[in-house]
Coordinates of C-alpha atoms and ligand atoms in Angstrom, one line a residue:
Chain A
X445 CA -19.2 -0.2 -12.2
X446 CA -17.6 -0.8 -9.0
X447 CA -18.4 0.8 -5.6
X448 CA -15.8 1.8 -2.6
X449 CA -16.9 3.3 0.4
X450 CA -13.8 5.9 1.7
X451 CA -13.9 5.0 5.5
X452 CA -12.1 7.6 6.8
X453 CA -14.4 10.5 4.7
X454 CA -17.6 8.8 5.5
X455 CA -19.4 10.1 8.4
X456 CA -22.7 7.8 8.7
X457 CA -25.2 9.7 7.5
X458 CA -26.7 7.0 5.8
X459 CA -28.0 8.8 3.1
X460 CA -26.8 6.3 0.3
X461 CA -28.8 3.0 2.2
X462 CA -32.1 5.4 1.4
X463 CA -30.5 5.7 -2.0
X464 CA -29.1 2.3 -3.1
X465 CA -31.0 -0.3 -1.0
X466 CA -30.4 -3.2 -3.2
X467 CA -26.9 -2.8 -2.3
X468 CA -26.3 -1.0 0.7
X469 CA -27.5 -1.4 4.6
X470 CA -26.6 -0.1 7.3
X471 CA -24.3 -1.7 10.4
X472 CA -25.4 -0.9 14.4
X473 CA -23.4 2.0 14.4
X474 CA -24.8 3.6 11.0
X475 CA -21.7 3.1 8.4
X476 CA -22.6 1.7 4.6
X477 CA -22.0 -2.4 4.5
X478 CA -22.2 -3.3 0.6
X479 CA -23.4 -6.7 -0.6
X480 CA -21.0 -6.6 -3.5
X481 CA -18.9 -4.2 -4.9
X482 CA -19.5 -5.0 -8.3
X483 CA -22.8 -3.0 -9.8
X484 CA -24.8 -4.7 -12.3
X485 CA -25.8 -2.5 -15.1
X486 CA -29.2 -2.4 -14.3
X487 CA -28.2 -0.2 -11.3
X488 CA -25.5 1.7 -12.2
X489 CA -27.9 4.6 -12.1
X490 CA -29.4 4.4 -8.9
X491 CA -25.1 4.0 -8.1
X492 CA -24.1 7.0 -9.6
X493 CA -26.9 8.5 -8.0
X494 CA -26.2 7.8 -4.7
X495 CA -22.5 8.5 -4.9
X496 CA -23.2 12.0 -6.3
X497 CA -25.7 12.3 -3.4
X498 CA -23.4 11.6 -0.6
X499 CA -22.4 14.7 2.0
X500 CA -19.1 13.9 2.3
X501 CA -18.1 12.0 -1.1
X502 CA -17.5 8.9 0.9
X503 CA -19.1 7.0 -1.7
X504 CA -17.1 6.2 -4.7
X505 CA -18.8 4.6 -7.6
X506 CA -15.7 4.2 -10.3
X507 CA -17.3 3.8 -13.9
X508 CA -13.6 2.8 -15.2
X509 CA -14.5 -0.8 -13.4
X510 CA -16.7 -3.0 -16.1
X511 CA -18.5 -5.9 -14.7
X512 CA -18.1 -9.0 -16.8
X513 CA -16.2 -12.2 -17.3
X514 CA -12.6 -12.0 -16.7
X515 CA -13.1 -8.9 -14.2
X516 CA -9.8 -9.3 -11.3
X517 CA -11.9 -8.7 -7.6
X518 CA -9.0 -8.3 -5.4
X519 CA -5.7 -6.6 -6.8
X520 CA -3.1 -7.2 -5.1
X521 CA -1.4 -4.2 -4.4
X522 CA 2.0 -3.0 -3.8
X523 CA 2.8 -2.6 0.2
Chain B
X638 CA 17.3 -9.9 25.4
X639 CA 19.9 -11.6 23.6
X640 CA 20.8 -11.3 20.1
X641 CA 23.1 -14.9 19.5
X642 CA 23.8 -16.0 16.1
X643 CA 24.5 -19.8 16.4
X644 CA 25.7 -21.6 12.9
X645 CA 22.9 -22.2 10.5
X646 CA 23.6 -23.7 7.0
X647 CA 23.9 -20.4 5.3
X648 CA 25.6 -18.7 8.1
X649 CA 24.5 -15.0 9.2
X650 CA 24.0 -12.8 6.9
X651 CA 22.6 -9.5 8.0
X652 CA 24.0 -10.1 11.3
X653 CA 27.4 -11.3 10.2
X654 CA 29.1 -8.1 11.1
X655 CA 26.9 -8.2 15.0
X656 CA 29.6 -7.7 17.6
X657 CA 29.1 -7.4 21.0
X658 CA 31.5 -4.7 22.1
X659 CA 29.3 -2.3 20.5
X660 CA 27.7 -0.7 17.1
X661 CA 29.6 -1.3 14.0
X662 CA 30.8 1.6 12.3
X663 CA 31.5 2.7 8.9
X664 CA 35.2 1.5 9.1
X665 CA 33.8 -1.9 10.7
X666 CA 31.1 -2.0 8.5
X667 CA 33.3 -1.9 5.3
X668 CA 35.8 -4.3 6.7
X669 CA 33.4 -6.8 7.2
X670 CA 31.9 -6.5 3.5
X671 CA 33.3 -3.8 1.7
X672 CA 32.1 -0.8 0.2
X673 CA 28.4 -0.1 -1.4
X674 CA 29.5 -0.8 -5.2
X675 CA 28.1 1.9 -7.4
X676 CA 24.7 0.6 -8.3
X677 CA 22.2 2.1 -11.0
X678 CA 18.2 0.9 -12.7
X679 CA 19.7 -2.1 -13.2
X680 CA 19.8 -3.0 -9.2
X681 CA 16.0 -3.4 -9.6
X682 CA 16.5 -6.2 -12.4
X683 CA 19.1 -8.0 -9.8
X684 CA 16.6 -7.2 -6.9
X685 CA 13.7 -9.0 -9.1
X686 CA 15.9 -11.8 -9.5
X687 CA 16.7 -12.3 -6.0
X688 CA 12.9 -13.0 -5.2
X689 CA 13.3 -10.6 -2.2
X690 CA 10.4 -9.8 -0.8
X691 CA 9.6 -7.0 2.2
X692 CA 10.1 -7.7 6.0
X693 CA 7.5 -5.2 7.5
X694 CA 4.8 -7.7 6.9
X695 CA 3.1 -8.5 3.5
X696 CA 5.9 -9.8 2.1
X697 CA 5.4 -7.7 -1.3
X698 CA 7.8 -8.1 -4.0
X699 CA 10.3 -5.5 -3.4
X700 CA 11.6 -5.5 -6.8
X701 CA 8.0 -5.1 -8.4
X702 CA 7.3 -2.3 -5.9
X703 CA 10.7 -0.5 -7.1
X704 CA 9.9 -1.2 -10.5
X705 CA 5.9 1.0 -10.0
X706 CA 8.2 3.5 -8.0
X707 CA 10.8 4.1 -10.9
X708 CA 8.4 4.2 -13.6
X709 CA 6.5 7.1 -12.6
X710 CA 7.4 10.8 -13.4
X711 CA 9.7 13.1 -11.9
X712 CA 12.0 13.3 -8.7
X713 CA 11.5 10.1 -6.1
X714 CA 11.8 9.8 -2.5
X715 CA 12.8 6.7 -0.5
X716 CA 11.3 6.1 3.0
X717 CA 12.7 3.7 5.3
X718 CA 10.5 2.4 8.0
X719 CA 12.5 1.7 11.2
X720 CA 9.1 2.4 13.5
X721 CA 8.9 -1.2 14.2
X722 CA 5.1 -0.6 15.7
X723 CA 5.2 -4.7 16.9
X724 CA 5.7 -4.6 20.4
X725 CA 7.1 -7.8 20.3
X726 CA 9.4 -7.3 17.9
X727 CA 12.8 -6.8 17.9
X728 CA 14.5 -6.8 15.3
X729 CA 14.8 -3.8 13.5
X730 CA 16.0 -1.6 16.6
X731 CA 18.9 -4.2 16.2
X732 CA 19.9 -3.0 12.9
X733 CA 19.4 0.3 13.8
X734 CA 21.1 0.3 16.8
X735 CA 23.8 -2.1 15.9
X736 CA 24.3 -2.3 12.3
X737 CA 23.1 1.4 10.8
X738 CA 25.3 1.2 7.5
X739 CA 23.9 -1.7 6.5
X740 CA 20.2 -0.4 6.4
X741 CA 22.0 3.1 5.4
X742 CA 23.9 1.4 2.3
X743 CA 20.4 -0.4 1.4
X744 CA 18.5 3.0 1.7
X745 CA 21.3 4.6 -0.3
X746 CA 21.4 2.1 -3.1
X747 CA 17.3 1.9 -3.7
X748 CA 17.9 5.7 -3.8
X749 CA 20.0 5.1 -6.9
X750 CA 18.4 2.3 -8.6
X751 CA 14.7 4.3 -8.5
X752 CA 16.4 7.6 -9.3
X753 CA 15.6 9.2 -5.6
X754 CA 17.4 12.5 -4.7
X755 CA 15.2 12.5 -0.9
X756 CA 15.3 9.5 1.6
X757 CA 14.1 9.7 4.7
X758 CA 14.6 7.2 8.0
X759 CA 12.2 7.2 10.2
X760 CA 12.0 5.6 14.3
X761 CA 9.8 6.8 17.2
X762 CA 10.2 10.1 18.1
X763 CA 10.9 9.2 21.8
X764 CA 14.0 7.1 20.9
X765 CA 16.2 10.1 21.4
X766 CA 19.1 8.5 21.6
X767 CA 18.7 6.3 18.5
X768 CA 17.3 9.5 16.5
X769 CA 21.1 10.7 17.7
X770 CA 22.9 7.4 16.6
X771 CA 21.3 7.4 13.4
X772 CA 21.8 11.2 12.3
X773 CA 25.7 10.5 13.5
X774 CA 25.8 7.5 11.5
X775 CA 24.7 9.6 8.2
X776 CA 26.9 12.2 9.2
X777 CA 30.3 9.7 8.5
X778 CA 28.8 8.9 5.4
X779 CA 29.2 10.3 2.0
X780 CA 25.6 9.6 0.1
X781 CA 24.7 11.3 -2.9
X782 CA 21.2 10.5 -1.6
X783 CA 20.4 13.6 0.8
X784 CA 19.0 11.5 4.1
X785 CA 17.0 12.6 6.8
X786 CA 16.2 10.7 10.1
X787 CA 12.9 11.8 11.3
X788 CA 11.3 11.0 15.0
X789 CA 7.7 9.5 14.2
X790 CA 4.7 9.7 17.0
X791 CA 5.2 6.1 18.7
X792 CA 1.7 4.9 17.6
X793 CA 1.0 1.6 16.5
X794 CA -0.7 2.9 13.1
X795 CA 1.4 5.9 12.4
X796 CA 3.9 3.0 10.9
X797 CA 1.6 2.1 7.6
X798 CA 3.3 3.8 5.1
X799 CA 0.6 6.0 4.2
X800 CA 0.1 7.2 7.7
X801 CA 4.3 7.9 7.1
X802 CA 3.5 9.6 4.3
X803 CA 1.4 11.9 5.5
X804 CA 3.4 12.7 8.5
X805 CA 6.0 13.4 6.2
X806 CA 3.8 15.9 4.2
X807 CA 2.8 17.8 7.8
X808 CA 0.0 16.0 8.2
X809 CA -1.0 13.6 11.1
X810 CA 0.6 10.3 11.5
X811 CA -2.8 8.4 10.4
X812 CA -3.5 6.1 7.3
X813 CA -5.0 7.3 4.4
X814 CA -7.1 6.4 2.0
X815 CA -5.6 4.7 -1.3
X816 CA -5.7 5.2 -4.0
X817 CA -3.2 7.0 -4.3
X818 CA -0.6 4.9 -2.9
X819 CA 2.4 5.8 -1.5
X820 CA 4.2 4.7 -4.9
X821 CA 2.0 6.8 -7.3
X822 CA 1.7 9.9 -4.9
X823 CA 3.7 10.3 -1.8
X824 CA 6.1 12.4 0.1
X825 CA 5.6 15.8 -1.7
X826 CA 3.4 14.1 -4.0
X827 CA 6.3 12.5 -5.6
X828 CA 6.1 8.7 -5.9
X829 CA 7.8 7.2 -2.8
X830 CA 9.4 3.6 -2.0
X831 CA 8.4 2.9 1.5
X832 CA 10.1 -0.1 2.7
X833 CA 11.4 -2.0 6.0
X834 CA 14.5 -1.4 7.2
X835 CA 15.1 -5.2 7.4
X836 CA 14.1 -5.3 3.7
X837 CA 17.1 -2.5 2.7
X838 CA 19.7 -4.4 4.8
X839 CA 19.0 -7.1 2.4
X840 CA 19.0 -5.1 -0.9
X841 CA 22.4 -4.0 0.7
X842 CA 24.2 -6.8 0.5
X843 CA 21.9 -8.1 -3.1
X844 CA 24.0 -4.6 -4.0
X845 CA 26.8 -6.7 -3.1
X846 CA 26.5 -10.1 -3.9
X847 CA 24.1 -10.6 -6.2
X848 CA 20.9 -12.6 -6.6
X849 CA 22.1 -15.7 -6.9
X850 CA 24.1 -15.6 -3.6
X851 CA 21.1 -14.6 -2.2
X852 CA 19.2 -17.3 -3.3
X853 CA 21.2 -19.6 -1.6
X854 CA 19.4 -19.2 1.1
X855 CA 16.1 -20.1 1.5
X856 CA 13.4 -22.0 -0.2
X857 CA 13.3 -21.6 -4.3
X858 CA 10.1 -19.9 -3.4
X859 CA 10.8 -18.0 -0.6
X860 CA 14.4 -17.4 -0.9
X861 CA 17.0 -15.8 1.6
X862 CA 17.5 -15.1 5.0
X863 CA 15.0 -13.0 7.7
X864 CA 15.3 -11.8 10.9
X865 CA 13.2 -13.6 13.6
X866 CA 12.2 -12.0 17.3
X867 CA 11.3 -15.4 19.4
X868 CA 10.3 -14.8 22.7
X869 CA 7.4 -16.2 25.3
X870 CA 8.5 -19.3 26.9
X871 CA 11.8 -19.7 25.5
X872 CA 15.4 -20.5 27.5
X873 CA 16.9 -17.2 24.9
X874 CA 14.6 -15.1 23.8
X875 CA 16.1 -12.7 21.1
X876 CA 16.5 -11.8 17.7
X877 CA 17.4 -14.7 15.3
X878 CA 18.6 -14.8 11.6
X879 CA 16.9 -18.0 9.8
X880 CA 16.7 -19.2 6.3
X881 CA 13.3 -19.0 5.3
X882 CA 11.5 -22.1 5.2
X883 CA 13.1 -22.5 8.4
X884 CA 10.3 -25.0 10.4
X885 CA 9.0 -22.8 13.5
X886 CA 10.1 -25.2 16.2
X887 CA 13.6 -24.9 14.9
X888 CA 13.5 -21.0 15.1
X889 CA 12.1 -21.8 18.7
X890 CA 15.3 -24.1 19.4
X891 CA 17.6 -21.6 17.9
X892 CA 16.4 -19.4 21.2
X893 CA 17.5 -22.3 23.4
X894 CA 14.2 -24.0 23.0
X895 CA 11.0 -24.1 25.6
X896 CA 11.3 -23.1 28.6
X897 CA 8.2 -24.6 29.9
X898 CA 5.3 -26.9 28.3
X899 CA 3.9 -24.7 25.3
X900 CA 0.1 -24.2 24.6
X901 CA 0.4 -22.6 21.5
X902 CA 2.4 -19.9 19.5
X903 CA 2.0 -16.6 18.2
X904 CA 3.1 -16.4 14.4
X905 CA 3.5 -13.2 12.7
X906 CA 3.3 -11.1 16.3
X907 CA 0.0 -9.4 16.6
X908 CA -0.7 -8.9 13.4
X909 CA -0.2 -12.7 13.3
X910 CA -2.0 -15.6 14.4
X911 CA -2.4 -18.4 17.3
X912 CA -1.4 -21.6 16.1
X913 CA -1.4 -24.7 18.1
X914 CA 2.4 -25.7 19.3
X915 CA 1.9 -28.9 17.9
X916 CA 0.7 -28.1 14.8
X917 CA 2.8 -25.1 14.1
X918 CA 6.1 -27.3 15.0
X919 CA 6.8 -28.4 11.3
X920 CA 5.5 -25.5 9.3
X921 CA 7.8 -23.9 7.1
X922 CA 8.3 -19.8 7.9
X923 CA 6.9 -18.3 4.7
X924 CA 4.0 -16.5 4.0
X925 CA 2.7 -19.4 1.6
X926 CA 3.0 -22.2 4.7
X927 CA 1.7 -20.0 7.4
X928 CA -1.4 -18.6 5.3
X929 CA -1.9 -22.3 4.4
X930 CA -1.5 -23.5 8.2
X931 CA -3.9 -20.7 9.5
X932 CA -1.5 -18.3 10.3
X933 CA 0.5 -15.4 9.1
X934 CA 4.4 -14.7 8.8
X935 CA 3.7 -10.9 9.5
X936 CA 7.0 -9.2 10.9
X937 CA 8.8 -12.8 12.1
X938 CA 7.7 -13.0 15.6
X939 CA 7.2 -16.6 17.7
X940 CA 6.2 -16.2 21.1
X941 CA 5.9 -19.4 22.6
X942 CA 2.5 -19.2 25.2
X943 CA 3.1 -21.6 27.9
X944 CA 0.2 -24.2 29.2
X945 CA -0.4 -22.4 32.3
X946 CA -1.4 -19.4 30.6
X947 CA -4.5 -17.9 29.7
X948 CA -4.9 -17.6 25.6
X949 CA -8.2 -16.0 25.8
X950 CA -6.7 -13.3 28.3
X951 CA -3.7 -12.7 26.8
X952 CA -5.5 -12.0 23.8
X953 CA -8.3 -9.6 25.3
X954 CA -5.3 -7.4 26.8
X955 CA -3.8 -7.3 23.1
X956 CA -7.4 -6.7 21.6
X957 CA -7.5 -3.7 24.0
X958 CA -3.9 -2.4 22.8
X959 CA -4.9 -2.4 19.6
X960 CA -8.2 -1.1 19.7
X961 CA -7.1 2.1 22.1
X962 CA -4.0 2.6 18.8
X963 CA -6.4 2.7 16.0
X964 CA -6.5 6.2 14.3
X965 CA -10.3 7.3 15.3
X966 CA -10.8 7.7 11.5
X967 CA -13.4 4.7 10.6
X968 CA -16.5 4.5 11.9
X969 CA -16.1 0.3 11.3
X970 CA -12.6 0.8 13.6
X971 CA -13.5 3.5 15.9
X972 CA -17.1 1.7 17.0
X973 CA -16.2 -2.3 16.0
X974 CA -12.5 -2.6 17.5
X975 CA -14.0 -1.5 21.4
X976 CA -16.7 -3.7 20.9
X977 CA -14.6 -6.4 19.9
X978 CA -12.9 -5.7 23.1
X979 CA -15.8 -5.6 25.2
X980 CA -16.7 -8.9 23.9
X981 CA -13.5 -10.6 24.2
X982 CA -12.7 -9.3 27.8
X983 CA -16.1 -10.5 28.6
X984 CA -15.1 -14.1 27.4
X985 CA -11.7 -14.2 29.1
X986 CA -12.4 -12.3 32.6
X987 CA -15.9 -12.1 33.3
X988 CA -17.6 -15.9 31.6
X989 CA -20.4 -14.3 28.6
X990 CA -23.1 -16.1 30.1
X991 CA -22.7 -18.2 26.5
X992 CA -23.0 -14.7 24.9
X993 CA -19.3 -13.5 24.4
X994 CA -18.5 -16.3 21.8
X995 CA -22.0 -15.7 19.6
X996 CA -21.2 -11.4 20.2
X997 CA -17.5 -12.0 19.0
X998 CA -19.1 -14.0 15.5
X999 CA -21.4 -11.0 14.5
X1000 CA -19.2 -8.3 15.1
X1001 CA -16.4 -9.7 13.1
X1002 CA -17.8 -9.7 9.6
X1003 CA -18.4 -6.1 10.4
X1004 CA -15.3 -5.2 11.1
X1005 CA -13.3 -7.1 8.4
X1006 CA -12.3 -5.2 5.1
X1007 CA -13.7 -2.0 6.4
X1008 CA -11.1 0.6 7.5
X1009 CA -9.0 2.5 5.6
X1010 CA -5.9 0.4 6.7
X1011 CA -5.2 -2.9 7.7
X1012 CA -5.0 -2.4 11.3
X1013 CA -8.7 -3.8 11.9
X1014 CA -8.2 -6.5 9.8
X1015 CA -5.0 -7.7 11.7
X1016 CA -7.1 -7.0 15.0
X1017 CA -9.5 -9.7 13.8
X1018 CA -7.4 -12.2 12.1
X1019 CA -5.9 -12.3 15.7
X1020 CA -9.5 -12.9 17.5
X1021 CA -10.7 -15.5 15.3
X1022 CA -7.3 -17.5 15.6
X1023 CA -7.4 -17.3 19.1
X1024 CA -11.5 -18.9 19.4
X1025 CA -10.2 -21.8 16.9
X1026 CA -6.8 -22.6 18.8
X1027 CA -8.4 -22.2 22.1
X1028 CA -12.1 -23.2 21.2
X1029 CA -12.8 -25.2 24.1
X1030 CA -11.5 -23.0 26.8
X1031 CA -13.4 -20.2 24.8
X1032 CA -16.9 -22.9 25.1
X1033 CA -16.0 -23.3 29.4
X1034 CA -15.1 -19.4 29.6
X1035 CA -18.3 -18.1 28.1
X1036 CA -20.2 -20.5 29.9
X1037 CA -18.4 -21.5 33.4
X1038 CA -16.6 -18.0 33.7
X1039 CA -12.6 -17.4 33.7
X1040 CA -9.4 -20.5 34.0
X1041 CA -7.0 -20.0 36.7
X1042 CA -4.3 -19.0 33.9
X1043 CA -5.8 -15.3 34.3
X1044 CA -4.1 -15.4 37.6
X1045 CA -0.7 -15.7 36.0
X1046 CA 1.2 -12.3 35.0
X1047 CA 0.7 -11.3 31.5
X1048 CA 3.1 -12.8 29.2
X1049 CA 2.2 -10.7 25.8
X1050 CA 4.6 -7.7 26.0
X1051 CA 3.5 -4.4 25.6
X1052 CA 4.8 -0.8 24.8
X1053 CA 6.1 0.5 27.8
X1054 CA 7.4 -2.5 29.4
X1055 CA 10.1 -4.3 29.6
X1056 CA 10.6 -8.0 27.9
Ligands
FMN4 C1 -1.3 -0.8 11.2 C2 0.0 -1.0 10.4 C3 1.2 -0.8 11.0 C4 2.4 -1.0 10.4 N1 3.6 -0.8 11.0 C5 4.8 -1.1 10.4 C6 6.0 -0.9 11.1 O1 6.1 -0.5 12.2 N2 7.2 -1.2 10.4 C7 7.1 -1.6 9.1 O2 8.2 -1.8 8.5 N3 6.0 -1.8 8.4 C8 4.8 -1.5 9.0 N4 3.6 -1.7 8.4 C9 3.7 -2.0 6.9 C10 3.9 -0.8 6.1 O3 2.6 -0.2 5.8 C11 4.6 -1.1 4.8 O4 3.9 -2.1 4.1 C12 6.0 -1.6 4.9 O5 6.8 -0.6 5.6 C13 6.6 -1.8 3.6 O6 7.9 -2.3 3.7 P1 8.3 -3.7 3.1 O7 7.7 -3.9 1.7 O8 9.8 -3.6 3.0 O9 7.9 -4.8 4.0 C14 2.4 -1.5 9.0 C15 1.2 -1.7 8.4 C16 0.0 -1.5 9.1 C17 -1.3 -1.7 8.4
SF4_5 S1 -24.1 8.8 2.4 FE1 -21.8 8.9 2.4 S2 -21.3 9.6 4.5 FE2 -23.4 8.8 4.5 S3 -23.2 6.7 5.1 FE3 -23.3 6.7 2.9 S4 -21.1 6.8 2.3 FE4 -21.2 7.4 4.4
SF4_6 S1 -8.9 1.5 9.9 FE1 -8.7 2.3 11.9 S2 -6.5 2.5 12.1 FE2 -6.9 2.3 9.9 S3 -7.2 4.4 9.1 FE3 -9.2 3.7 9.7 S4 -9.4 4.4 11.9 FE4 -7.3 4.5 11.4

């Protein structure tokens, strides 16, 4: 599972740090920094969870991404 | 500004048919290379070939980006992106203003090879007497491709192509978030080609000539010719057409040379970097050599920064710029990019005490990779050149308080004045 925060729909509420603190913390001005993108099985859960829980579905956990060998980090995309 | 064309091994290309008594029109246009053979799908394959890659920045394969445009369903639309948002850039108001066909021709074919019945041109919406040049010059053509010029707010960020895009749709002129991109979901939700009007000029003649003529130009892997803006300290500052590969100090002496005793160079314009002059001097301009050297090739800007300037100032005033342009959509942009300015007009006018420099390291890593668009991103890569090429100045700054070069006029242009 990989995580993406949407920037522009995320207003700070900071409701997925409570959520997902393994993962996520908060910067000085209350905006989601994650420690990796990636989400290792064990919690994919607590992910989904906090995704679904998010006011403004800033919070994007996409199960299409499976963590493992041979997984591409940064696509290069067109533009 | 001047815009000379002096013999290079390739000879000009896109600026071949420049003349100085005034814009070149159709008839001139088609003298000087003929008319826009009938081109189809296949263009893409040619375009591949070529190894031509875009002129608005990243460098992306156009090709590969015509090829993800093509492929998906339905109508397409083409959007060429004349905005040129670089305030130091010059380049693309010269083909527009000069040389229209030729970016009209490349907008015309990509129509054709992607299968595009829409195209749209868009420029700043205060340019009213380009928007009237422009919509003249499609009116003398006959494109099967229905083109519309369209006036754009003048903002630095309404020129990503998704911020385009959504203009386009009767939105605002700010980014989006992707995905989708442009190419899967774009004007009218039909996949859209958004490319540089630089970049068409060159499928134009590709159209033309082929990819092998346009690989004779260039490095094998970083072939053809691009337009360069130099500027700074410079005897001719101007619009230049290099091979690229081309070392940076040659694309300096193509503008006469320095005018004065350089201090460093900003590559790549403000999306760019600081190099040192020195070091910069032999490096290649491609995107490979520039990454490699600590810079970026960005838009093709060198602005020569002469000794008895202030880096660290001239910095802080484009940090502002570019912090007061960013959409207010990110929290990580609207909150990080005025801090950031704080911090590094605190280093350049005011001496940080020996805070500014340790301020400017946290608040970086918390900016990076976190807006919607790249326009933070670029905002950093710019600080963190400019603390390595002018580290010790930054050290005396922060500690000691402000050089005499802050005393000296600003040399960085910026909208709204003149070069
Ligand atoms: C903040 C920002 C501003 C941009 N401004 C411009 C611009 O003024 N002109 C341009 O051609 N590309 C601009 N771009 C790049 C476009 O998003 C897009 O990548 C480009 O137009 C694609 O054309 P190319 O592939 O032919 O280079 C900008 C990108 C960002 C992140
Ligand atoms: S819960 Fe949603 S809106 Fe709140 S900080 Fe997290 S991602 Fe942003
Ligand atoms: S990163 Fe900044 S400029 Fe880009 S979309 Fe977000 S707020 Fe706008």
């Amino acid at each position: 599972m990989r995580l993406r925060v949407n920037p522009i729909a995320c207003t700070g509420h900071g409701m997925c740090a409570e959520l997902l603190p393994e993962l996520i913390t908060l910067d000085p001005w209350g905006y989601p920094l994650l420690a990796s993108e990636m989400v290792p099985q064990a919690l994919a859960g607590h992910a989904r969870r906090a995704a679904d829980a998010c006011p403004t579905l800033a919070l994007l956990a996409d199960d299409s991404f499976v963590a493992g060998p041979g997984v591409r980090h940064g696509r290069r995309h067109a533009g | 500004m001047n815009t000379i064309t002096v013999g290079h091994r390739a000879g000009p290309r896109l600026l071949a048919g420049l003349s100085y008594y005034g814009p070149a029109g159709l008839p001139d246009h088609h003298r000087q290379h003929g008319p826009l053979p009938a081109v189809g799908r296949r263009l893409i394959d040619v375009v591949d070939a070529a190894g031509l890659t875009g002129r608005g920045g990243a460098g992306f394969p156009t090709g590969r980006k015509m090829r993800i445009v093509a492929g998906g369903r339905g109508s397409k639309v083409v959007v060429a992106n004349g905005c040129e948002g670089e305030p130091a850039s010059s380049k693309d108001r010269l083909l527009l203003t000069m040389l229209p066909h030729l970016v009209l021709d490349g907008l015309a074919a990509a129509a054709a090879a992607i299968g595009a019945r829409d195209a749209y041109l868009c420029v700043h919406d205060h340019e009213a007497s380009l928007l009237e040049s422009l919509q003249a010059a499609v009116a003398a053509r006959k494109d099967s491709v229905r083109i519309q010029v369209s006036g754009v707010p003048g903002r630095y960020v309404a020129s990503e192509q998704s911020a385009l895009v959504q203009y386009l749709n009767g939105g605002a002129a700010k980014p989006a978030f992707s995905p989708p991109r442009p190419q899967e979901r774009g004007v009218r939700g039909l996949p859209t080609l958004v490319n540089n009007v630089e970049t068409l000029a060159h499928l134009a003649l590709i159209a033309r000539y082929g990819d092998r003529w346009f690989r004779s130009a260039g490095l094998p892997a970083a072939p053809g010719t691009m337009l360069v803006t130099v500027g700074g300290a410079v005897r001719r500052p101007g619009v230049y057409e290099i091979e690229l590969g081309t070392p940076v100090g040659e694309a300096v002496a193509r503008a006469g040379g320095l005018a004065e005793q350089p201090q460093a160079l900003l590559v790549g314009g403000y999306f760019g970097a600081w190099l040192p002059a020195g070091a910069a001097w032999p490096v290649p301009m491609t995107h490979a050599a520039l990454k490699a050297a600590g810079g970026a090739l960005g838009a093709g800007m060198v602005i020569a920064l002469p000794a008895s300037s202030c880096l660290l100032a001239e910095t802080a005033r484009i940090v502002r710029y570019l912090a007061d342009e960013g959409a207010g959509q990110c929290g990580p942009c609207v909150f990080g990019l005025p801090a950031l300015a704080n911090a590094m007009a605190d280093l350049a006018y005011h001496g940080g005490r020996g805070r500014a420099g340790r301020q400017l390291a946290a608040l970086l890593p918390l900016v990076e990779r976190r807006g919607a668009c790249k326009h933070p991103d670029g905002v950093t890569q710019l600080i963190r050149s400019a603390v390595r090429v002018a580290a010790r100045d930054a050290r005396e700054h922060d500690v000691a308080g402000p050089c005499r070069g802050i005393t000296r006029e600003p040399l960085l242009p910026l909208p709204g004045e003149d070069l």
